[in-house]
XYZ file of C-alpha atoms in Angstrom:
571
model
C 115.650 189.800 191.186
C 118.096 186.659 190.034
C 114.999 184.478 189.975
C 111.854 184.293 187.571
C 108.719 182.926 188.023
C 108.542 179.840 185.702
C 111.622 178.626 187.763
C 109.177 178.557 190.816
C 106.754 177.610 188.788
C 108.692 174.160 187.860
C 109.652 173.740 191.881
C 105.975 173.885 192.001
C 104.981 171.279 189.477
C 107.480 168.791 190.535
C 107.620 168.973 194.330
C 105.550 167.644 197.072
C 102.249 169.238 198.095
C 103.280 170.368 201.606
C 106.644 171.556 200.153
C 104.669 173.366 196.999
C 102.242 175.131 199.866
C 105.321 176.155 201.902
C 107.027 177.640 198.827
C 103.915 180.015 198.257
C 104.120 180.695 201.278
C 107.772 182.099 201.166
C 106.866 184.157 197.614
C 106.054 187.306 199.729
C 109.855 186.884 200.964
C 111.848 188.513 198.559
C 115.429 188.214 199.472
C 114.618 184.699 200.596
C 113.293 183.910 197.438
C 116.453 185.403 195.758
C 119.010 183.660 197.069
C 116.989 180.556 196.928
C 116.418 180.847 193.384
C 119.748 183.037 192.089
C 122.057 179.699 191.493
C 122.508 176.272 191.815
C 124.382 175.120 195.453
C 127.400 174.933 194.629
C 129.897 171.114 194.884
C 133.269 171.828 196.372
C 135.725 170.257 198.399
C 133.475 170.178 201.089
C 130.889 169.022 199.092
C 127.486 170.669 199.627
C 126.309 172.977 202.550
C 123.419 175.146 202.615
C 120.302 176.498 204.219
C 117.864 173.758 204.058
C 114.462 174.568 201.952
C 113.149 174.371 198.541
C 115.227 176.043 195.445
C 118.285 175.227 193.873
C 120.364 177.098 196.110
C 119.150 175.053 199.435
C 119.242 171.934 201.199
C 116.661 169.435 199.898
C 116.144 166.152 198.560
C 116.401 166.967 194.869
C 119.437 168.987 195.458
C 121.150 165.824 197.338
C 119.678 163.610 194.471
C 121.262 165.586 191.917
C 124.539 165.635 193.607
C 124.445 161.957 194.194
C 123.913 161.301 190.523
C 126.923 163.338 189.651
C 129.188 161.473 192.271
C 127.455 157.827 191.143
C 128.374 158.596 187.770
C 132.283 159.970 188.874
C 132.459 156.513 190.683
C 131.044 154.183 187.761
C 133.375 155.542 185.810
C 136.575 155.193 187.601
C 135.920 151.570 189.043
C 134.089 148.588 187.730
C 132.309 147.930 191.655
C 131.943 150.835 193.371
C 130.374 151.232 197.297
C 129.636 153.670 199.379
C 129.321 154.166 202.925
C 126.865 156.727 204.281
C 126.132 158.416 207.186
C 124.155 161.236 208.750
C 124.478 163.459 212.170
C 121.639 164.300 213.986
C 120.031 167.299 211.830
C 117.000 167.794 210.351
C 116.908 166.028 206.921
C 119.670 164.251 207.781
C 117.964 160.414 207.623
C 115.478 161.488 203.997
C 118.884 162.521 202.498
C 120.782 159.627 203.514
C 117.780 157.040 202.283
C 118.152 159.321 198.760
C 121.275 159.256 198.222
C 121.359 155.255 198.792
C 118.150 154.740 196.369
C 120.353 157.090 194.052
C 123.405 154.867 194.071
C 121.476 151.861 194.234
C 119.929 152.757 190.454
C 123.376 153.187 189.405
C 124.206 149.172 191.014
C 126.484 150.339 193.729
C 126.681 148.748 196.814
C 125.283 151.209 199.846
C 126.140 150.434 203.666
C 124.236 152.314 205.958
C 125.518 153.723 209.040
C 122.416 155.913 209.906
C 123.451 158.601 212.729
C 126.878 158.457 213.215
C 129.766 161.195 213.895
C 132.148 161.923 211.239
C 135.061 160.187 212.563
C 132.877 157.109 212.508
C 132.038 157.691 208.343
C 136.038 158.390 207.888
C 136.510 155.325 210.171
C 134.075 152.720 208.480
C 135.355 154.286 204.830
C 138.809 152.405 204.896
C 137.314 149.460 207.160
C 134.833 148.604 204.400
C 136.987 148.756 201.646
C 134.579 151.352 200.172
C 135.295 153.785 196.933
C 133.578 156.758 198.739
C 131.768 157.778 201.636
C 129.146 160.626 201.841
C 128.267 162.625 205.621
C 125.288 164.369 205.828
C 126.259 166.674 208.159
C 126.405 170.694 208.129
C 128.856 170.034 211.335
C 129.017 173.471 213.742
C 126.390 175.847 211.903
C 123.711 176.616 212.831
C 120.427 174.527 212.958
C 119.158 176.028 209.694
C 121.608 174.479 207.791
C 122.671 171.268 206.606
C 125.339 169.629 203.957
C 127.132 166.260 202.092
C 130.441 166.071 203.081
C 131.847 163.425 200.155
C 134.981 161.382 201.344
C 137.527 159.076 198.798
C 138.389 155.934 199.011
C 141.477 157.012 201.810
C 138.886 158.233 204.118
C 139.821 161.647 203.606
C 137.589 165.103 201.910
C 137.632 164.571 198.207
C 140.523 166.625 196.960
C 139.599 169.894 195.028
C 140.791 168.309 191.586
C 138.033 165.331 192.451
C 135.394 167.913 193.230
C 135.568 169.795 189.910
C 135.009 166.844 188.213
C 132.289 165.394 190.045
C 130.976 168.738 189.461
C 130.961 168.627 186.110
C 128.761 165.497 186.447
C 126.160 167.388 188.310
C 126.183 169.901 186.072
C 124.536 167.319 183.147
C 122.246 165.948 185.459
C 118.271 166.972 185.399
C 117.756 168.353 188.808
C 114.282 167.009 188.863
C 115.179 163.268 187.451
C 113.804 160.709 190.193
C 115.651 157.650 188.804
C 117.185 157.082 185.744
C 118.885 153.410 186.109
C 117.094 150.391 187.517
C 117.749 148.024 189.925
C 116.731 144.543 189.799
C 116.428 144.916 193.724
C 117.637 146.725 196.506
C 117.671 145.070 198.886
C 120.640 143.470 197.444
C 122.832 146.682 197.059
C 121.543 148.720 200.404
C 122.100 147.104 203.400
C 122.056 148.752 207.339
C 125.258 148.194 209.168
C 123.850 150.307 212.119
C 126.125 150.359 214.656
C 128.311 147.317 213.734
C 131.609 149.196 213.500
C 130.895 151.591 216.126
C 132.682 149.258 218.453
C 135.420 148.494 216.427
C 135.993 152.957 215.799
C 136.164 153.077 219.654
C 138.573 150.705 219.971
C 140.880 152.564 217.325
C 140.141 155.468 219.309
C 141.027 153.420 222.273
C 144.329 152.650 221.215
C 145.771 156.061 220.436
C 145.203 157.355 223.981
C 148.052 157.253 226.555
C 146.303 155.601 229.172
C 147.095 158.258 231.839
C 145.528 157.450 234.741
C 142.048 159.747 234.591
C 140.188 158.574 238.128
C 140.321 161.739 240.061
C 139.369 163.848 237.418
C 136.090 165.411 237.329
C 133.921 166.109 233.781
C 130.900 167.957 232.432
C 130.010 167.178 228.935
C 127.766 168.263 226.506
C 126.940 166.330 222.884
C 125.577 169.915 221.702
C 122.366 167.473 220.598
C 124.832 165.341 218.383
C 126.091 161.978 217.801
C 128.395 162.534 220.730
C 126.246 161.222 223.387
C 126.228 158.020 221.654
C 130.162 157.988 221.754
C 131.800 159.714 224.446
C 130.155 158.529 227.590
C 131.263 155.005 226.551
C 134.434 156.208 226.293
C 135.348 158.183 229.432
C 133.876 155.179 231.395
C 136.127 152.650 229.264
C 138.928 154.948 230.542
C 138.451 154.917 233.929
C 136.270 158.312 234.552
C 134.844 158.141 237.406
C 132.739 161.101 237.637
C 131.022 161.836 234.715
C 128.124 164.556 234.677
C 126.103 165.241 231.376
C 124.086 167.910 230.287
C 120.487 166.028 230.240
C 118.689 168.477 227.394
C 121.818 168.145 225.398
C 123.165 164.781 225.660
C 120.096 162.982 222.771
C 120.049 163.868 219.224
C 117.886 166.761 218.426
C 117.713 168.538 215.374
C 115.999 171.666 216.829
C 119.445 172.466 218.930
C 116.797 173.718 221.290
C 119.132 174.927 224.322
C 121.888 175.798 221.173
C 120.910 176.827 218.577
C 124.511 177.570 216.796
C 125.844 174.304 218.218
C 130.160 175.539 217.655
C 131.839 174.379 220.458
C 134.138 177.552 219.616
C 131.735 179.685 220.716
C 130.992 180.535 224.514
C 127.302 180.432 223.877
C 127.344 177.000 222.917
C 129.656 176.269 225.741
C 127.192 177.894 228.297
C 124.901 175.280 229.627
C 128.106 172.360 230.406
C 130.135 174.717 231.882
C 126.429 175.846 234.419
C 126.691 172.324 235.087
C 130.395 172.624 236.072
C 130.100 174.830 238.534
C 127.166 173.336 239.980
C 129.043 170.444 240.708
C 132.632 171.456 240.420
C 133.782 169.371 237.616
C 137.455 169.918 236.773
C 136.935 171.085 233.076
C 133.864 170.979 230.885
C 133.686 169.549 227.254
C 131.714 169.677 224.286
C 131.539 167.661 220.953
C 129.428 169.698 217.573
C 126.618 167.707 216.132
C 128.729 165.943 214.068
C 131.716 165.218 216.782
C 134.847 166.377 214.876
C 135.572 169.068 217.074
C 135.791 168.996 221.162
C 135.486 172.740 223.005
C 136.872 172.997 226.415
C 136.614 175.278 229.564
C 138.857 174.211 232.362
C 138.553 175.473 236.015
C 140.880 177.876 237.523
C 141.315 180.183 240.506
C 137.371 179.323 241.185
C 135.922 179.817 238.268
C 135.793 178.732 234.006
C 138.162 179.727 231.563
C 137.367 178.536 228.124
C 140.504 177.535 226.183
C 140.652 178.336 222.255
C 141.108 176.107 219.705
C 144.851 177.017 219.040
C 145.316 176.814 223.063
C 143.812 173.214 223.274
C 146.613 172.059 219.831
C 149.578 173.518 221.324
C 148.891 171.831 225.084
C 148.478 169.058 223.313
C 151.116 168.976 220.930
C 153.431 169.909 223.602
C 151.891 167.402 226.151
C 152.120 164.547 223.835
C 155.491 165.173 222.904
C 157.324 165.566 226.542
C 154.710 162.393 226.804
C 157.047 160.609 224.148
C 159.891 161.771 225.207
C 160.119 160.383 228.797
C 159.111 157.140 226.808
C 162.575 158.316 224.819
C 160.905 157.718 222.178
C 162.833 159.667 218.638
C 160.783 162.273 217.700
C 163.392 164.077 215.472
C 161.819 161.765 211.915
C 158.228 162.663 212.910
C 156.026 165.386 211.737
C 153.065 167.911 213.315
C 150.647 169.177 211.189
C 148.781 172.229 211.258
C 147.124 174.875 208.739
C 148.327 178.421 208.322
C 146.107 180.168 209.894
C 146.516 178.185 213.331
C 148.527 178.382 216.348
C 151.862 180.179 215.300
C 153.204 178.990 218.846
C 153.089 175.388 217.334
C 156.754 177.004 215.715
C 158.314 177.488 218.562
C 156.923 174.006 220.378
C 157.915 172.319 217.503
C 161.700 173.435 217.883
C 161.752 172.736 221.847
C 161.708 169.136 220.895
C 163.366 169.019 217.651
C 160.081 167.794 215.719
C 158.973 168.885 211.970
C 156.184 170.582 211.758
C 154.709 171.723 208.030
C 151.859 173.932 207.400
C 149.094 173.429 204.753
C 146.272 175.391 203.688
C 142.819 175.878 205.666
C 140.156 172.584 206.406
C 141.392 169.140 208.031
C 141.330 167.845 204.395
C 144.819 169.471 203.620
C 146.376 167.685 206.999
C 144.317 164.221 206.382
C 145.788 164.575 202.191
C 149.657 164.748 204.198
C 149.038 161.898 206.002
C 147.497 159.990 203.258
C 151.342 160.908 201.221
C 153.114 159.461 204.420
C 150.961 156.112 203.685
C 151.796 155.744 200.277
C 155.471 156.580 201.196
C 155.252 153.729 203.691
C 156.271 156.246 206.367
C 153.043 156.630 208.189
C 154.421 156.232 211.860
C 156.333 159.925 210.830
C 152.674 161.321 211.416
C 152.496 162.576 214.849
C 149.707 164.731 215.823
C 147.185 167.378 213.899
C 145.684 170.274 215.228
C 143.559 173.132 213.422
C 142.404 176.193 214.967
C 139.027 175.326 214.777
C 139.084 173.090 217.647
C 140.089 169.867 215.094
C 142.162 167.805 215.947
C 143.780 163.751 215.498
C 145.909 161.389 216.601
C 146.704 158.207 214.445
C 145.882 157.145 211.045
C 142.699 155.088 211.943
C 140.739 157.934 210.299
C 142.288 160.798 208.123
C 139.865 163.590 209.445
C 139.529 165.710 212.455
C 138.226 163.430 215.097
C 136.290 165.101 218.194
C 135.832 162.197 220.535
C 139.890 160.989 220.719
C 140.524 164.810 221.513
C 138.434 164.622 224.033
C 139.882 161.587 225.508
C 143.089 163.108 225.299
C 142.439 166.143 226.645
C 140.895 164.060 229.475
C 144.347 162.210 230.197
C 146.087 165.826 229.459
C 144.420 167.048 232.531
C 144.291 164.856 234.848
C 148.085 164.151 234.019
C 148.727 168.415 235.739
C 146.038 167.785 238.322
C 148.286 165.200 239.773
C 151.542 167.697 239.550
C 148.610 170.503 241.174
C 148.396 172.292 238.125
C 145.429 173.536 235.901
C 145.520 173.551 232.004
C 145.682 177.343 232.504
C 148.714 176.790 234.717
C 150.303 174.540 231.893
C 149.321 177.433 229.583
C 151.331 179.904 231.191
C 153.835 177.519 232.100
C 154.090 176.804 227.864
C 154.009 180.557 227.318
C 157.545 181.074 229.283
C 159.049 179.081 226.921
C 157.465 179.898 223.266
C 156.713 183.463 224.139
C 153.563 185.336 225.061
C 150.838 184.725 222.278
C 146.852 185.721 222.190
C 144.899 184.671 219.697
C 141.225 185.903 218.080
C 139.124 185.489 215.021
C 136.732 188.065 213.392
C 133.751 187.359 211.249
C 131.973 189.392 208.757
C 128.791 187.989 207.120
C 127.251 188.894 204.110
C 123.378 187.878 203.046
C 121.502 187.669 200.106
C 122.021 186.425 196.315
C 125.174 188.215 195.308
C 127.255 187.612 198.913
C 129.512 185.615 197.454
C 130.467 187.795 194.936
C 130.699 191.123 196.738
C 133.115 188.901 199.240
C 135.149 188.180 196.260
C 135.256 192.221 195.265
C 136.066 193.141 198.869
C 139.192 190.437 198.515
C 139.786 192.510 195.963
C 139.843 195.587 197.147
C 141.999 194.859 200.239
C 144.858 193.654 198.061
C 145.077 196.964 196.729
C 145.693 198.580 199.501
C 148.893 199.438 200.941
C 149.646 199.091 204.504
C 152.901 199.585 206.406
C 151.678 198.266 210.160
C 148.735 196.631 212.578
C 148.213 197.965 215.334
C 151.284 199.783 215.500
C 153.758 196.894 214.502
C 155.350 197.393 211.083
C 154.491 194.950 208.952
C 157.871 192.529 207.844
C 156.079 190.460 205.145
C 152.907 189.836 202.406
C 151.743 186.942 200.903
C 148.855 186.628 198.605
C 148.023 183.087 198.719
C 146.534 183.155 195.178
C 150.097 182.809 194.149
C 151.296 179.750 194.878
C 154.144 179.479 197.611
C 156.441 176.960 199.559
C 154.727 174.876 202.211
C 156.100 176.895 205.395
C 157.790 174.233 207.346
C 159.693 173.874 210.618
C 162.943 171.839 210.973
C 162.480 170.152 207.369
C 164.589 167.226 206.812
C 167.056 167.030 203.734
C 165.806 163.858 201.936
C 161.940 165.618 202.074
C 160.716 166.998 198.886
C 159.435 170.276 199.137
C 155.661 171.409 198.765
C 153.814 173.975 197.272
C 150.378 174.863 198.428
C 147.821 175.054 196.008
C 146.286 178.550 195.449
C 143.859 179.846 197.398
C 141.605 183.619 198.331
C 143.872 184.228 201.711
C 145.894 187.459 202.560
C 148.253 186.667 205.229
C 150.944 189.632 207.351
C 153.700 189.096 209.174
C 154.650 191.736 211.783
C 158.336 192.160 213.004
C 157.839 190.664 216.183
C 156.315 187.706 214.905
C 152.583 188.528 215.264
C 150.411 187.319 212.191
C 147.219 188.411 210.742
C 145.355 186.274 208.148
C 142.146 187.354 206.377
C 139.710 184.713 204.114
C 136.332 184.042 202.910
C 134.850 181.274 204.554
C 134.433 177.999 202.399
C 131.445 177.050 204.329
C 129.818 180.023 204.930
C 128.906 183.905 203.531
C 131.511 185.470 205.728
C 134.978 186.914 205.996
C 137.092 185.405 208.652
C 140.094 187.423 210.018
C 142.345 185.699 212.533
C 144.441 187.486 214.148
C 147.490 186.652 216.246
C 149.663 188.983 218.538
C 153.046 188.095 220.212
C 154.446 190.005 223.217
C 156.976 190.213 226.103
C 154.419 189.475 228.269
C 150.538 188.408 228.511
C 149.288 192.224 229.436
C 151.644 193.389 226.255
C 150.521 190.804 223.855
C 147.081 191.258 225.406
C 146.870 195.635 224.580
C 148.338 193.931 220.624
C 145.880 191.733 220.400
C 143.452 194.748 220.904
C 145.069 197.435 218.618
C 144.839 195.240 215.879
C 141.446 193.965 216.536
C 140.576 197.863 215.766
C 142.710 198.049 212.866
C 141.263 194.769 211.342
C 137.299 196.100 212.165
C 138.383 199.378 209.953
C 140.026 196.842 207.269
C 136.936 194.895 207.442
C 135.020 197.898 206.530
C 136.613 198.143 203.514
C 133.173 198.278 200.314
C 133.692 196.868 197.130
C 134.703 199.927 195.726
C 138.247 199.985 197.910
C 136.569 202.794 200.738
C 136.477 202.248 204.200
């Protein structure tokens, strides 16, 4: 094992008595025990996520503490007044680590607000509102109920940047994991103070304004909140819009921890998506919505030819890419100086939409951080109205600069308008689908996972990595393959219909493996940042939906034998 008793044996002598009996407990649970034990959590980009329970590789309140001294320090040392803005989503642990991390920055003098349960958007939102230096989520957003995390966001209201997170890293590092306080205070209550839901109103109103104020008042929604901060949000929303009928999934619609009726709360997934589109069909709702925990991404399933289709997350970004741009257009508004964003393992149709209407579109690396860092460059180029629209194929997606994150509630708004905009010409998203298909070409998308367990998952993903870029192929699923890229090597931001004065970007190394077929399918393969798994997404392009469909499954078979693949190179 990684793990030796007299590291258990300090857990024991420092940590609470219910906590110290539910450790013993867990001794008799080996590979528990090992990966709880085998390595500190580790700080990234996306700051800290984890399986909550006791050890240095979980989810607790001294591994939050610990983390929060290493980003308290970071701040004190950049700025002579730091604050910070924190919230939490509706998980368990969520309010103990908020109330620690404030005590935390509180012994190191720096001004706390508050925001107890709030979405995401709403931390991003209240980040450049405030006028804060940082701005910490507690929030594990779509895993599942085991876990949780600490999402840290700068002073732009966007992820830290991977530079920042090394650093405040290196802080952590140097700090005792078992110090309760090491600065102190004259008093609180003059650093900490409970903002509640004081800007809530003044987030819905940005969200407000970047809607197109379709008319929505014979359209029909379900909606879930997936047990999230949702419920709080969206309701208020839809009936500030104009909704009219509105139908909400009781057991899901409160905050809940437990995730009782959903236990992996994705709104990517169709279990998750199960109980609001029941409630569709019970009462014939038009399409059916959810919001994760957390409410930075929206899932959909739209009604069609009697019954529920749900749309993927590349589906939902290129309707509304497309949608909002012939939206702009019959405005005639210029669109040839703005600029789409999306990552490069989303939508490749978003290509082909973006040269339809003569708009840029640039590609960055994987996570919303990437797209919020590009539109955080158009700020300080005083060119932020160039920012058009963001989409990820994780269902994230944003409108506006009001936050610089994926936002979950304005794409569902939007998606709302998007709708009821074709049920007035008689159509269906699916009929807009196809209808978008004639004119980029027949696409189908799909996205494997692999996980790994135990102590050493990380590395043996690493090995596996490895091993595939050793290997030689010549075609997927019977397409010859036209092009490699490692993505560990750095290469040119892929961009569509760049414009001469633009400077061109590289995109920071990374562990992704990306094909390109000859027709113009794509296969990309990753670990997950967030997660022990591998991630394969896999797009196929065809003549025609039943082609690109039979593709779409001959690689899928190819990709489950590359997946195979052991650390030695063998499948």
């Amino acid at each position: 094992m990684l793990f030796n008793q007299s590291a258990i044996d300090q857990w024991l002598s420092h940590i609470g008595e219910d906590e110290a009996n539910a450790l013993r407990g867990r001794v008799a649970v080996a590979q528990d025990l090992e990966d709880a034990f085998s390595k500190d959590l580790g700080f990234g980009t996306g700051g800290l996520r984890g399986k909550l329970g006791i050890g240095p590789n979980r989810m607790n309140e001294w591994t939050v503490s610990r983390a929060t001294r290493g980003l308290a320090r970071w701040l004190c040392e950049r700025e002579a007044c730091p604050s910070v803005v924190i919230a939490h989503d509706s998980r368990h642990g969520g309010e103990l680590f908020a109330s620690r991390c404030a005590s935390v920055f509180a012994d190191f003098g720096i001004t706390t607000h508050l925001l107890g349960l709030a979405s995401t958007p709403e931390l991003s939102f209240a980040v450049r509102r405030l006028g804060c230096s940082a701005g910490v989520c507690i929030t594990a957003s779509h895993n599942p109920r085991e876990y949780n995390g600490y999402k840290v966001y700068g002073s732009d209201g966007c992820q830290i940047t991977t530079s920042c997170a090394s650093e405040i890293q290196s802080y952590i590092d140097q700090s005792n994991l078992f110090v309760r306080k090491e600065h102190h205070s004259s008093s609180y209550g003059d650093l900490i103070d409970d903002i509640g839901g004081q800007l809530k109103e003044e987030y819905l109103e940005a969200v407000y304004r970047e809607l197109e104020h379709a008319d929505v008042s014979s359209l029909s929604v379900a909606y879930t909140a997936l047990n999230g901060t949702g419920g709080a949000l969206v309701p208020t929303l839809l009936k500030r819009m104009g909704i009219r009928i509105l139908h909400t999934v009781s057991c899901q619609i409160n905050p809940d921890g437990d995730f009782p009726t959903c236990p992996k709360p994705n709104p990517e997934v169709p279990e998750a998506m199960g109980a609001v589109i029941a409630l569709a069909c019970e009462r014939g709702a038009d399409v059916a919505l959810a919001t994760d925990p957390d409410a930075d991404r929206v899932g959909a399933a739209v009604r069609h030819n009697g019954s529920y289709r749900q749309l993927s997350g590349n589906e939902i970004g290129e309707l509304l890419m497309d949608w909002l741009l012939c939206r702009a257009e019959a405005r005639h508004e210029d669109v040839s100086h703005s600029v789409c964003l999306t990552t490069v393992v989303s939508a490749p149709a978003a290509d082909e939409i973006a040269r339809l209407h003569g708009v840029q579109l640039r590609r960055t690396l994987t996570g919303f951080k990437f797209i919020g860092e590009q539109i955080g460059l158009f700020d300080s180029n005083q060119e932020i109205d160039r920012f058009f629209f963001g989409m990820e194929e994780s269902c994230g997606y944003l409108r506006g600069s009001y936050v610089r994150d994926k936002d979950g509630v304005l794409a569902l708004g939007l998606l709302c308008e998007m709708a009821a905009d074709y049920k007035m010409r008689g159509m269906t998203l699916i009929d807009a689908l196809e209808q978008l298909r004639r004119r980029t070409g027949y696409w189908a998308d799909l996205q494997i996972s692999k996980e790994y367990e135990g102590a050493g998952a990380m590395q043996r993903m690493k090995n596996i990595m490895s091993s595939i870029r050793l290997l030689s192929f010549k075609s997927f699923g019977g397409e010859k393959i036209s092009e490699f890229v490692d993505f560990q090597e750095k290469a040119l931001m892929p961009t569509v219909n760049p414009l001469p004065h633009d400077l061109k970007q590289t995109l920071p190394a990374t562990d992704l493996l990306g094909w390109q077929l000859d027709n113009g399918s794509r296969l990309y393969i990753r670990p997950s940042g967030t997660e022990p798994k591998l991630k394969a997404y896999i797009f196929a392009r065809g003549s025609s939906q039943s082609v690109t469909d039979d593709l779409l499954t001959a690689m899928k078979h190819d990709v489950f034998k590359l997946l195979s693949i052991d650390e030695c190179g063998a499948m």
